[in-house]
CSV table of C-alpha atoms in Angstrom, one decimal:
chain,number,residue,atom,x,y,z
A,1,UNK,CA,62.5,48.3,-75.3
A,2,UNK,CA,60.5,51.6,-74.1
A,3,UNK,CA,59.6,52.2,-71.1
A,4,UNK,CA,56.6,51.8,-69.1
A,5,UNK,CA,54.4,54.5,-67.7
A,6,UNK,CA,52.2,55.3,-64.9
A,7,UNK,CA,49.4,57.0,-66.0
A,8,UNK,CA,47.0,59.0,-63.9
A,9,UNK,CA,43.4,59.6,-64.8
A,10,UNK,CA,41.3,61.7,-62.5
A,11,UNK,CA,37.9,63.2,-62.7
A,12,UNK,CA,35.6,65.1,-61.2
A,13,UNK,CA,31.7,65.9,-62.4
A,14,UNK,CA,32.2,69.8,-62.5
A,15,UNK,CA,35.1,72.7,-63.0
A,16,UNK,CA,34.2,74.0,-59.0
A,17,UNK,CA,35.6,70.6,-57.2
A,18,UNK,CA,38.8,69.9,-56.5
A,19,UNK,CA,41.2,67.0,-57.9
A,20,UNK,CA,43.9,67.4,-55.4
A,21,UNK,CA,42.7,64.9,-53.2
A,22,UNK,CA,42.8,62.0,-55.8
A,23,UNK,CA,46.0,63.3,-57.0
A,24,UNK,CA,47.6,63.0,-53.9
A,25,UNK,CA,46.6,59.5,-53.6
A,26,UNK,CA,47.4,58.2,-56.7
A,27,UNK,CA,51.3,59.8,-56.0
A,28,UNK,CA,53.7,60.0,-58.9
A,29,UNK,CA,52.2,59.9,-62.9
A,30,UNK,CA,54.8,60.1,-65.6
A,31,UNK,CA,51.8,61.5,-67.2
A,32,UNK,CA,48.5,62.8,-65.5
A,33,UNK,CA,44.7,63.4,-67.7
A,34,UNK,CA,42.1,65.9,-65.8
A,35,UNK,CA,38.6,65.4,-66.8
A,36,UNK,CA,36.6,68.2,-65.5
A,37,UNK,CA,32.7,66.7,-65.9
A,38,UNK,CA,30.3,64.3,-65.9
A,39,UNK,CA,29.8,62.0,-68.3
A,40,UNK,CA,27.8,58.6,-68.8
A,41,UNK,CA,30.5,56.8,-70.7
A,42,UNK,CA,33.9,56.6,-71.9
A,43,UNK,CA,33.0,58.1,-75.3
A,44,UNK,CA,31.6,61.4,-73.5
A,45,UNK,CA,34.8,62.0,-71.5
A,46,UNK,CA,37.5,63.1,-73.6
A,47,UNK,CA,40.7,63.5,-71.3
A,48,UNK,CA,40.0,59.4,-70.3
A,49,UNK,CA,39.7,59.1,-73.9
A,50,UNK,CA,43.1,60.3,-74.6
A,51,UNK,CA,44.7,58.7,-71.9
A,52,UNK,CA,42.9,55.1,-72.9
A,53,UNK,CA,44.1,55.7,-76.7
A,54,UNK,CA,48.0,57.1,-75.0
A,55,UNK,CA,48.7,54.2,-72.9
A,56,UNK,CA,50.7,51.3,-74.4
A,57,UNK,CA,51.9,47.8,-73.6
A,58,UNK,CA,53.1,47.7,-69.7
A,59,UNK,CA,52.0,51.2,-68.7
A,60,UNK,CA,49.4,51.3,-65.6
A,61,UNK,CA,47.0,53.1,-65.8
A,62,UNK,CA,45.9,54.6,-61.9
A,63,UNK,CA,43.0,56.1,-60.7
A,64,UNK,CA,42.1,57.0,-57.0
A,65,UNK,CA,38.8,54.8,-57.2
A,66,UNK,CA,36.7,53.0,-59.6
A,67,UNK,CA,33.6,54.7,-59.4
A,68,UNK,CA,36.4,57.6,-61.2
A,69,UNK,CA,36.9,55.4,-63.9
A,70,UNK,CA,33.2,54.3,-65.0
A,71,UNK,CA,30.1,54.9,-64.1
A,72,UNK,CA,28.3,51.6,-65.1
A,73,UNK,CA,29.3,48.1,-65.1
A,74,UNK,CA,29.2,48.2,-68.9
A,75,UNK,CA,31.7,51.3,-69.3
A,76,UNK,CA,33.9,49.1,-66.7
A,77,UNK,CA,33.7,46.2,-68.8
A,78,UNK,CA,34.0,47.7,-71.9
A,79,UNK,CA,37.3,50.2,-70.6
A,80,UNK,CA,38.6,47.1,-68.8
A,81,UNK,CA,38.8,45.1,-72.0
A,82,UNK,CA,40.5,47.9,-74.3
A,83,UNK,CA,43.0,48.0,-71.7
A,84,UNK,CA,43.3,44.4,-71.4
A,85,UNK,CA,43.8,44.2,-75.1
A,86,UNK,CA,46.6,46.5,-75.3
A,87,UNK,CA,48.5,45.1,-72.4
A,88,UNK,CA,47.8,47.9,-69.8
A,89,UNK,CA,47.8,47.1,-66.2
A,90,UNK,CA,45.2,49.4,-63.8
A,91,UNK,CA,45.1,50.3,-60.3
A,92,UNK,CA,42.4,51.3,-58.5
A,93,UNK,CA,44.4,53.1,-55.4
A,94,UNK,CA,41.5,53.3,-52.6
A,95,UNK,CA,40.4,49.8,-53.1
A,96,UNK,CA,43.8,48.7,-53.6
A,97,UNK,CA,43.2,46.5,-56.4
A,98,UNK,CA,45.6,45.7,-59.8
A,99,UNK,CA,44.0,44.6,-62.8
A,100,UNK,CA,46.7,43.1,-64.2
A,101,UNK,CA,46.1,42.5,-68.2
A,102,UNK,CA,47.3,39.0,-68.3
A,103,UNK,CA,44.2,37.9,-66.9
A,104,UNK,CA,45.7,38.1,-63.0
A,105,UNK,CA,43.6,37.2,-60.2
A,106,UNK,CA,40.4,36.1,-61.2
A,107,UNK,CA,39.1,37.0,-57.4
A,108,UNK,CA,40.3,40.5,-58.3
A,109,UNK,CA,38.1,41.2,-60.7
A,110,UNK,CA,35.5,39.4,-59.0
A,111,UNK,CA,35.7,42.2,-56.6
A,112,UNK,CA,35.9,45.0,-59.1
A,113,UNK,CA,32.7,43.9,-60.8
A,114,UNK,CA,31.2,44.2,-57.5
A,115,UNK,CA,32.3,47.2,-56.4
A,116,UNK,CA,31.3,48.5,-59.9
A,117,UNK,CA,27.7,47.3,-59.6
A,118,UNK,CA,27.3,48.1,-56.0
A,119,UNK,CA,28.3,52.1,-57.2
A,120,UNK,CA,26.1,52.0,-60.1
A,121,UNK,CA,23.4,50.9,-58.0
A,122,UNK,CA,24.1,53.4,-55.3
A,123,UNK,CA,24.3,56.3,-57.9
A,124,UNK,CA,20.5,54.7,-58.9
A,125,UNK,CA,19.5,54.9,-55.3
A,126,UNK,CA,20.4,58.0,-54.5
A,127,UNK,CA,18.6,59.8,-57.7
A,128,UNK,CA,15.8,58.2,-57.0
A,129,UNK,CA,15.7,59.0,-53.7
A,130,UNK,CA,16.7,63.0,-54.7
A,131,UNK,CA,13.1,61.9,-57.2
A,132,UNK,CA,11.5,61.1,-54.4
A,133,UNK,CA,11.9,63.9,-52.2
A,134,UNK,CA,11.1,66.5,-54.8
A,135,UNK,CA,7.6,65.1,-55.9
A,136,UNK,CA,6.8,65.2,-51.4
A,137,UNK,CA,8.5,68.9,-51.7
A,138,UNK,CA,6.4,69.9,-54.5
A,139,UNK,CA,3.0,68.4,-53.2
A,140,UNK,CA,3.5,70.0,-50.1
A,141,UNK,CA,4.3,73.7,-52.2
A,142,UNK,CA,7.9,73.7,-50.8
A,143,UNK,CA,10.0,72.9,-53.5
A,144,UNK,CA,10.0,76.1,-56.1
A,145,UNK,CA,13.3,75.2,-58.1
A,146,UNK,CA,16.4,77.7,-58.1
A,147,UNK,CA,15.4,81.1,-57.8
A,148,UNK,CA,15.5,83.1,-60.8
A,149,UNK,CA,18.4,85.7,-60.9
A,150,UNK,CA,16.5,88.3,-62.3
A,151,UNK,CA,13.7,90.4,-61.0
A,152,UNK,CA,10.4,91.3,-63.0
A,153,UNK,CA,11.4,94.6,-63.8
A,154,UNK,CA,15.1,93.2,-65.5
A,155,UNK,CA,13.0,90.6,-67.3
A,156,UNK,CA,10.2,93.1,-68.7
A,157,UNK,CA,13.6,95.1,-69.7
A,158,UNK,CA,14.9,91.9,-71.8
A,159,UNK,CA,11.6,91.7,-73.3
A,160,UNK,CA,11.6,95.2,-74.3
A,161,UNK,CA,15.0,95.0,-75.9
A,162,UNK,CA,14.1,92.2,-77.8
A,163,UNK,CA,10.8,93.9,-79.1
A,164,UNK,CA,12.6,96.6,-80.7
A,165,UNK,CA,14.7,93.8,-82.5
A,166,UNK,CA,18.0,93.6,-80.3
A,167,UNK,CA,19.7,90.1,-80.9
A,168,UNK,CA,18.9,87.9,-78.3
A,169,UNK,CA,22.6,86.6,-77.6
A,170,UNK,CA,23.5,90.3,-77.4
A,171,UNK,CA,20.4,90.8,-74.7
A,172,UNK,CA,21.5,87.4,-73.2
A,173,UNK,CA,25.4,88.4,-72.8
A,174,UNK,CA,24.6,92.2,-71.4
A,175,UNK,CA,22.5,90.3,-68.4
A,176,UNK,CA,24.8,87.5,-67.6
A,177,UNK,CA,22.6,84.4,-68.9
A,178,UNK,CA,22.5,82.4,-71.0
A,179,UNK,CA,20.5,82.5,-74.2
A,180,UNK,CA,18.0,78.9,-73.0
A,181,UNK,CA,17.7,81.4,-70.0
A,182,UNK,CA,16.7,84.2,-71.8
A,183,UNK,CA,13.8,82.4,-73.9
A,184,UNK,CA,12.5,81.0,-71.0
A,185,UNK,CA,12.3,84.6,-69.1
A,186,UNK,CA,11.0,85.9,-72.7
A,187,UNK,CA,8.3,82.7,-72.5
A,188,UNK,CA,7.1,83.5,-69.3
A,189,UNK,CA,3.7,85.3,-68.7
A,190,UNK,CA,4.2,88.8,-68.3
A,191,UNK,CA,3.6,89.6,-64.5
């Protein structure tokens, strides 16, 4: 018989923060998948995708915590039962729960359906609070957005370039943006 695995899956929503922190409480992974965004659902995330289609009968699959794993009580449900179905254990390390795929402790997942819920709604909460406080910053003229990275005189540069028929992803890559970026400057009324 083959062995079983431990199998790490750790994310975070962008290629600037830092996995270490979940990797050093997960601990040992035979096998470890980095996922280096955000991402709605399962589908979306490819690393968790590969881990979900590598793991096997008896493997555990860990994560440091389950808002890590899904970001909606339907994701949950829907990764829980894939793994269920194949025979795969998972631990959730900070809440210290094992979802064992022999249907286990029903007050276990009790509690993870909870938690789950209680994250998506905080996630909720918290954008439309982040809602919220933009529309007050905006009627009050505060909030103006990020700050554009190029002066007047750079853009009116761009739009000269790409009146005398210089390819915009050329213009685009010589200032450093990107080429949504660039139509938006090009857009703009002139100043």
């Amino acid at each position: 018989m083959p062995t079983t695995q431990r199998v790490a899956y750790v994310r975070v929503s962008s290629a600037g923060q830092n996995l270490d922190r979940q990797l050093e409480a997960i601990g040992h992974a035979d096998k470890t998948y980095r996922e280096y965004q955000s991402a709605a659902t399962a589908s979306a995330r490819p690393q968790l995708r590969e881990a979900l289609d590598y793991v096997r009968e008896g493997d555990t699959l860990a994560v440091a915590s389950i808002d890590r794993l899904a970001r909606s009580l339907r994701d949950m449900l829907e990764i829980m039962e894939e793994l269920e179905e194949k025979g795969v254990s998972v631990e959730f390390v900070s809440q210290g729960l094992t979802i064992r795929p022999d249907g286990g402790d029903l007050t276990t997942r009790l509690i993870l359906h909870i938690i789950t819920a209680v994250a998506q709604s905080e996630r909720e909460m918290i954008r439309e609070r982040q809602s919220e406080g933009i529309a007050i910053a905006k009627a009050r003229g505060v909030y103006k957005g990020r700050t554009r990275t190029h002066d007047d005189t750079a853009i009116q540069a761009m739009r000269d370039q790409a009146t005398q028929g210089i390819p915009k992803a050329r213009i685009a890559r010589e200032h450093g943006i990107s080429r949504s970026t660039l139509y938006r400057y090009l857009a703009w009324p002139r100043s």
